[in-house]
mmCIF file of C-alpha atoms in Angstrom:
data_model
loop_
_atom_site.group_PDB
_atom_site.id
_atom_site.type_symbol
_atom_site.label_atom_id
_atom_site.label_comp_id
_atom_site.label_asym_id
_atom_site.label_seq_id
_atom_site.Cartn_x
_atom_site.Cartn_y
_atom_site.Cartn_z
ATOM 1 C CA MET F 1 -13.509 11.170 23.576
ATOM 2 C CA LEU F 2 -15.114 8.688 21.236
ATOM 3 C CA LEU F 3 -13.408 8.496 17.856
ATOM 4 C CA VAL F 4 -14.999 7.093 14.718
ATOM 5 C CA PRO F 5 -12.240 6.211 12.251
ATOM 6 C CA ARG F 6 -12.608 7.752 8.834
ATOM 7 C CA GLN F 7 -11.713 5.959 5.621
ATOM 8 C CA LEU F 8 -8.729 7.741 4.067
ATOM 9 C CA LEU F 9 -7.132 7.336 0.688
ATOM 10 C CA ARG F 10 -3.855 5.496 0.801
ATOM 11 C CA SER F 11 -1.141 7.677 -0.670
ATOM 12 C CA GLY F 12 2.584 7.880 -1.164
ATOM 13 C CA MET F 13 5.094 10.670 -0.796
ATOM 14 C CA THR F 14 4.717 11.872 -4.361
ATOM 15 C CA GLY F 15 1.077 10.957 -4.836
ATOM 16 C CA ASN F 16 -1.273 8.030 -4.798
ATOM 17 C CA VAL F 17 0.628 4.786 -4.956
ATOM 18 C CA PRO F 18 -1.399 1.951 -6.448
ATOM 19 C CA TYR F 19 -2.112 -0.617 -3.780
ATOM 20 C CA TYR F 20 -3.659 -3.945 -4.646
ATOM 21 C CA GLY F 21 -3.612 -5.707 -1.294
ATOM 22 C CA GLY F 22 -1.975 -8.832 -2.651
ATOM 23 C CA ARG F 23 -4.363 -9.025 -5.606
ATOM 24 C CA PHE F 24 -3.390 -8.877 -9.248
ATOM 25 C CA THR F 25 -2.182 -5.541 -10.498
ATOM 26 C CA PRO F 26 -3.691 -4.491 -13.852
ATOM 27 C CA ALA F 27 -0.388 -5.445 -15.503
ATOM 28 C CA GLN F 28 -0.468 -8.911 -13.958
ATOM 29 C CA ALA F 29 -4.107 -9.415 -14.895
ATOM 30 C CA TYR F 30 -3.314 -8.349 -18.440
ATOM 31 C CA ALA F 31 -0.394 -10.767 -18.579
ATOM 32 C CA VAL F 32 -2.599 -13.631 -17.381
ATOM 33 C CA SER F 33 -5.333 -12.862 -19.872
ATOM 34 C CA HIS F 34 -2.903 -12.449 -22.743
ATOM 35 C CA SER F 35 -0.603 -15.329 -21.995
ATOM 36 C CA SER F 36 1.015 -16.738 -25.097
ATOM 37 C CA ALA F 37 3.327 -19.647 -25.855
ATOM 38 C CA PRO F 38 7.007 -18.803 -25.477
ATOM 39 C CA THR F 39 8.447 -17.514 -28.679
ATOM 40 C CA ALA F 40 11.025 -19.664 -30.362
ATOM 41 C CA PRO F 41 14.554 -18.389 -30.187
ATOM 42 C CA GLU F 42 16.117 -17.103 -33.328
ATOM 43 C CA VAL F 43 17.688 -19.951 -35.240
ATOM 44 C CA ALA F 44 19.853 -20.261 -38.292
ATOM 45 C CA PRO F 45 18.062 -20.558 -41.695
ATOM 46 C CA ASP F 46 18.906 -24.262 -42.027
ATOM 47 C CA ALA F 47 17.537 -25.015 -38.603
ATOM 48 C CA ALA F 48 14.462 -22.916 -39.389
ATOM 49 C CA ALA F 49 13.782 -25.061 -42.461
ATOM 50 C CA MET F 50 14.044 -28.194 -40.357
ATOM 51 C CA LEU F 51 11.691 -26.704 -37.814
ATOM 52 C CA ASP F 52 9.192 -25.864 -40.569
ATOM 53 C CA GLN F 53 9.161 -29.493 -41.618
ATOM 54 C CA ALA F 54 8.604 -30.654 -38.083
ATOM 55 C CA ARG F 55 6.113 -27.942 -37.240
ATOM 56 C CA VAL F 56 3.191 -29.109 -35.142
ATOM 57 C CA PRO F 57 -0.163 -28.857 -36.920
ATOM 58 C CA ALA F 58 -2.771 -26.302 -35.858
ATOM 59 C CA ALA F 59 -4.064 -26.572 -32.324
ATOM 60 C CA ASP F 60 -6.420 -29.416 -31.659
ATOM 61 C CA PRO F 61 -9.921 -28.014 -30.879
ATOM 62 C CA VAL F 62 -10.367 -30.637 -28.142
ATOM 63 C CA LYS F 63 -7.084 -29.613 -26.488
ATOM 64 C CA SER F 64 -8.010 -25.964 -26.852
ATOM 65 C CA SER F 65 -11.307 -26.604 -25.116
ATOM 66 C CA ALA F 66 -9.538 -28.458 -22.309
ATOM 67 C CA SER F 67 -7.079 -25.587 -21.926
ATOM 68 C CA ARG F 68 -9.981 -23.145 -21.660
ATOM 69 C CA ALA F 69 -11.594 -25.306 -18.988
ATOM 70 C CA ASP F 70 -8.307 -25.359 -17.084
ATOM 71 C CA SER F 71 -8.075 -21.571 -17.301
ATOM 72 C CA GLN F 72 -11.618 -21.162 -16.062
ATOM 73 C CA ALA F 73 -10.959 -23.555 -13.196
ATOM 74 C CA ALA F 74 -7.822 -21.606 -12.304
ATOM 75 C CA LEU F 75 -9.741 -18.344 -12.404
ATOM 76 C CA GLN F 76 -12.456 -19.831 -10.197
ATOM 77 C CA HIS F 77 -9.776 -20.888 -7.726
ATOM 78 C CA LEU F 78 -8.279 -17.381 -7.711
ATOM 79 C CA LEU F 79 -11.731 -15.923 -7.076
ATOM 80 C CA SER F 80 -12.682 -18.344 -4.316
ATOM 81 C CA THR F 81 -9.382 -17.818 -2.534
ATOM 82 C CA GLY F 82 -9.731 -14.051 -2.706
ATOM 83 C CA VAL F 83 -6.764 -13.403 -4.968
ATOM 84 C CA ILE F 84 -8.929 -11.591 -7.501
ATOM 85 C CA THR F 85 -12.185 -9.732 -7.130
ATOM 86 C CA GLN F 86 -15.459 -10.622 -8.825
ATOM 87 C CA VAL F 87 -14.938 -7.749 -11.259
ATOM 88 C CA GLU F 88 -11.469 -8.990 -12.170
ATOM 89 C CA TYR F 89 -12.805 -12.527 -12.439
ATOM 90 C CA ASP F 90 -15.569 -11.468 -14.837
ATOM 91 C CA ARG F 91 -13.113 -9.498 -16.947
ATOM 92 C CA LEU F 92 -10.590 -12.337 -17.154
ATOM 93 C CA GLN F 93 -13.244 -14.975 -17.762
ATOM 94 C CA ALA F 94 -14.603 -12.971 -20.689
ATOM 95 C CA ARG F 95 -11.136 -12.951 -22.211
ATOM 96 C CA VAL F 96 -10.643 -16.672 -21.633
ATOM 97 C CA ALA F 97 -13.981 -17.387 -23.294
ATOM 98 C CA ARG F 98 -12.990 -15.582 -26.465
ATOM 99 C CA MET H 1 2.820 24.282 1.360
ATOM 100 C CA ILE H 2 3.001 21.475 3.845
ATOM 101 C CA GLY H 3 5.378 18.631 3.014
ATOM 102 C CA PRO H 4 4.474 14.968 2.690
ATOM 103 C CA VAL H 5 2.832 13.786 5.875
ATOM 104 C CA GLN H 6 3.273 10.227 6.991
ATOM 105 C CA VAL H 7 0.919 8.474 9.372
ATOM 106 C CA VAL H 8 2.677 6.103 11.731
ATOM 107 C CA VAL H 9 0.575 3.883 13.971
ATOM 108 C CA VAL H 10 2.511 2.253 16.774
ATOM 109 C CA GLY H 11 0.872 -0.307 19.013
ATOM 110 C CA PHE H 12 1.660 -0.665 22.681
ATOM 111 C CA ASP H 13 0.960 -3.627 24.922
ATOM 112 C CA GLN H 14 0.442 -1.402 27.914
ATOM 113 C CA PRO H 15 -0.979 2.117 27.922
ATOM 114 C CA GLY H 16 1.682 4.631 28.765
ATOM 115 C CA PHE H 17 4.223 6.736 26.996
ATOM 116 C CA SER H 18 7.738 7.425 28.146
ATOM 117 C CA GLY H 19 8.145 10.636 26.187
ATOM 118 C CA GLU H 20 11.348 9.343 24.630
ATOM 119 C CA VAL H 21 9.785 9.243 21.179
ATOM 120 C CA VAL H 22 8.458 12.782 21.496
ATOM 121 C CA ALA H 23 11.928 13.924 22.577
ATOM 122 C CA GLU H 24 13.423 12.366 19.451
ATOM 123 C CA PHE H 25 10.841 14.063 17.260
ATOM 124 C CA THR H 26 11.672 17.346 18.949
ATOM 125 C CA ARG H 27 15.336 16.849 18.113
ATOM 126 C CA LEU H 28 14.579 16.067 14.477
ATOM 127 C CA GLU H 29 12.302 19.079 14.260
ATOM 128 C CA GLU H 30 15.035 21.344 15.564
ATOM 129 C CA VAL H 31 17.321 20.328 12.720
ATOM 130 C CA GLY H 32 14.551 20.770 10.155
ATOM 131 C CA ILE H 33 14.230 17.154 9.075
ATOM 132 C CA VAL H 34 10.712 16.331 10.187
ATOM 133 C CA ARG H 35 7.918 17.968 12.111
ATOM 134 C CA LEU H 36 5.677 16.102 14.465
ATOM 135 C CA VAL H 37 2.415 17.651 13.335
ATOM 136 C CA ASP H 38 0.342 15.822 15.891
ATOM 137 C CA LEU H 39 0.322 12.811 18.126
ATOM 138 C CA LEU H 40 -2.813 10.980 19.150
ATOM 139 C CA LEU H 41 -3.209 8.179 21.643
ATOM 140 C CA VAL H 42 -6.127 5.846 21.076
ATOM 141 C CA SER H 43 -7.479 2.736 22.671
ATOM 142 C CA ARG H 44 -9.841 0.299 21.082
ATOM 143 C CA ALA H 45 -12.388 -1.616 23.086
ATOM 144 C CA GLU H 46 -13.446 -5.190 22.645
ATOM 145 C CA ASP H 47 -16.520 -4.058 20.681
ATOM 146 C CA GLY H 48 -14.300 -2.174 18.226
ATOM 147 C CA THR H 49 -15.028 1.371 19.368
ATOM 148 C CA PHE H 50 -12.182 3.858 19.656
ATOM 149 C CA GLU H 51 -11.494 6.359 22.379
ATOM 150 C CA THR H 52 -8.803 9.001 22.492
ATOM 151 C CA MET H 53 -6.480 9.000 25.469
ATOM 152 C CA THR H 54 -4.312 11.517 27.249
ATOM 153 C CA ASP H 55 -0.876 11.094 28.741
ATOM 154 C CA ASP H 56 1.207 13.275 30.993
ATOM 155 C CA GLN H 57 4.189 12.933 28.669
ATOM 156 C CA ILE H 58 2.322 14.354 25.688
ATOM 157 C CA PRO H 59 1.529 18.076 25.413
ATOM 158 C CA ALA H 60 -2.135 18.791 26.048
ATOM 159 C CA HIS H 61 -2.693 20.467 22.688
ATOM 160 C CA PHE H 62 -1.691 17.297 20.848
ATOM 161 C CA GLY H 63 -4.282 14.930 19.459
ATOM 162 C CA ARG H 64 -7.075 17.187 18.210
ATOM 163 C CA VAL H 65 -5.728 17.703 14.706
ATOM 164 C CA ALA H 66 -5.007 14.008 14.188
ATOM 165 C CA ALA H 67 -8.419 13.081 15.563
ATOM 166 C CA GLY H 68 -10.023 15.493 13.113
ATOM 167 C CA VAL H 69 -8.141 14.073 10.154
ATOM 168 C CA LEU H 70 -8.239 10.393 11.008
ATOM 169 C CA GLY H 71 -11.641 10.365 12.653
ATOM 170 C CA TRP H 72 -15.113 11.318 11.657
ATOM 171 C CA ALA H 73 -15.928 14.429 13.602
ATOM 172 C CA GLY H 74 -19.648 14.391 12.948
ATOM 173 C CA GLU H 75 -19.732 16.590 9.887
ATOM 174 C CA GLU H 76 -21.764 15.559 6.902
ATOM 175 C CA ASP H 77 -20.179 12.514 5.375
ATOM 176 C CA VAL H 78 -19.261 12.803 1.735
ATOM 177 C CA ALA H 79 -19.954 9.833 -0.484
ATOM 178 C CA PRO H 80 -16.767 8.771 -2.180
ATOM 179 C CA SER H 81 -16.584 9.320 -5.883
ATOM 180 C CA GLU H 82 -16.343 6.361 -8.203
ATOM 181 C CA LEU H 83 -12.608 6.887 -8.435
ATOM 182 C CA GLU H 84 -12.235 6.958 -4.698
ATOM 183 C CA ALA H 85 -14.358 3.856 -4.359
ATOM 184 C CA GLU H 86 -11.885 2.003 -6.558
ATOM 185 C CA ALA H 87 -8.853 3.477 -4.845
ATOM 186 C CA SER H 88 -7.274 1.888 -1.845
ATOM 187 C CA THR H 89 -8.368 3.218 1.496
ATOM 188 C CA TRP H 90 -7.472 2.558 5.074
ATOM 189 C CA SER H 91 -8.565 3.591 8.515
ATOM 190 C CA LEU H 92 -7.407 3.236 12.078
ATOM 191 C CA ALA H 93 -9.793 0.319 12.340
ATOM 192 C CA ASP H 94 -7.562 -1.572 9.904
ATOM 193 C CA ALA H 95 -4.490 -0.937 12.007
ATOM 194 C CA VAL H 96 -5.488 -1.134 15.655
ATOM 195 C CA PRO H 97 -6.922 -4.436 16.884
ATOM 196 C CA PRO H 98 -9.691 -4.632 19.484
ATOM 197 C CA ARG H 99 -8.323 -4.212 23.046
ATOM 198 C CA GLY H 100 -5.314 -2.485 21.509
ATOM 199 C CA THR H 101 -3.636 0.787 22.396
ATOM 200 C CA ALA H 102 -1.770 2.850 19.838
ATOM 201 C CA ALA H 103 0.054 6.100 19.319
ATOM 202 C CA VAL H 104 -0.729 7.708 15.989
ATOM 203 C CA ALA H 105 1.799 10.226 14.748
ATOM 204 C CA LEU H 106 1.361 12.630 11.854
ATOM 205 C CA ILE H 107 4.888 13.338 10.667
ATOM 206 C CA GLU H 108 5.653 15.991 8.093
ATOM 207 C CA HIS H 109 8.768 15.103 6.144
ATOM 208 C CA ARG H 110 10.165 18.577 5.559
ATOM 209 C CA TRP H 111 13.271 17.221 3.852
ATOM 210 C CA ALA H 112 11.042 15.644 1.198
ATOM 211 C CA SER H 113 9.231 18.794 0.052
ATOM 212 C CA PRO H 114 11.866 19.961 -2.470
ATOM 213 C CA LEU H 115 12.330 16.397 -3.706
ATOM 214 C CA ARG H 116 8.594 15.880 -4.174
ATOM 215 C CA GLU H 117 8.236 19.163 -6.043
ATOM 216 C CA ALA H 118 11.186 18.290 -8.293
ATOM 217 C CA ILE H 119 9.703 14.884 -9.081
ATOM 218 C CA LEU H 120 6.311 16.380 -9.912
ATOM 219 C CA ARG H 121 7.835 19.186 -11.998
ATOM 220 C CA ASN H 122 9.610 16.575 -14.078
ATOM 221 C CA GLY H 123 6.493 14.532 -14.701
ATOM 222 C CA GLY H 124 7.280 11.752 -12.265
ATOM 223 C CA ARG H 125 4.470 9.773 -10.766
ATOM 224 C CA ALA H 126 4.346 7.313 -7.930
ATOM 225 C CA LEU H 127 4.439 3.693 -9.037
ATOM 226 C CA ASP H 128 5.388 2.181 -5.741
ATOM 227 C CA GLU H 129 6.697 3.182 -2.385
ATOM 228 C CA THR H 130 7.532 1.075 0.593
ATOM 229 C CA TRP H 131 10.038 0.525 3.364
ATOM 230 C CA LEU H 132 12.589 -2.254 3.375
ATOM 231 C CA ALA H 133 11.951 -5.007 5.896
ATOM 232 C CA ARG H 134 14.499 -5.867 8.569
ATOM 233 C CA ASP H 135 15.958 -8.816 6.637
ATOM 234 C CA ASP H 136 16.291 -6.732 3.502
ATOM 235 C CA LEU H 137 17.949 -3.962 5.509
ATOM 236 C CA ASP H 138 20.500 -6.476 6.770
ATOM 237 C CA ARG H 139 21.160 -7.565 3.200
ATOM 238 C CA LEU H 140 21.429 -3.932 2.124
ATOM 239 C CA GLU H 141 23.989 -3.267 4.828
ATOM 240 C CA ARG H 142 26.027 -6.246 3.684
ATOM 241 C CA MET H 143 25.898 -5.019 0.086
ATOM 242 C CA ILE H 144 26.972 -1.531 1.164
ATOM 243 C CA ALA H 145 29.860 -3.020 3.122
ATOM 244 C CA LEU H 146 30.925 -5.015 0.067
ATOM 245 C CA ARG H 147 30.744 -1.882 -2.042
ATOM 246 C CA GLY H 148 32.962 -0.124 0.443
ATOM 247 C CA SER H 149 30.880 2.976 1.130
#
């Protein structure tokens, strides 16, 4: 008898288990789009004062632009290699462009 | 209410079924652990089409239920909702390669019914679920041995 396979929802024992097929999970996509510089460890007050004196000035707009270009290139690579979908790409690119 | 039902697709190089697997399912069913709801043999042609198969080792009444669940029986197709379109789906076509032969078992895990109900009653929800691979099982066994029980 001929059998035409039906598309079925993938599920787990206790319900639908999210399955992303190797792509970013929402949590991973969020982490990528909200990446921030590592926070400095807590330091003693004296050391904090020294750090204040040596603090790097505000981000250079040129460097910031270069970083954005790098992020967009990385996103384009993820899209072209199938790691993320077009929808995820658009969403992440919008966040990078902010 | 029926317990969680697992779909297991097992490929075979050569068509044919010894009946040993069915015998093991029968044993597990007798002790109330699992129930072999149905067992379907399929073959896939070079052009991708599927056909159901029969085997002397498998009871004649097997296969129809699984074919009805896993296959499109000609009834009006229902367009998936937006949620379903975003959800992950699968089909036998994802599992069985062209020129392949497979046994598809629908296995009800009777032992899991009380556990599932308890999890749901307590607000649990599935975040992930998988089986450990062979290498990880070996590592697990070593860890259990180190633990001593």
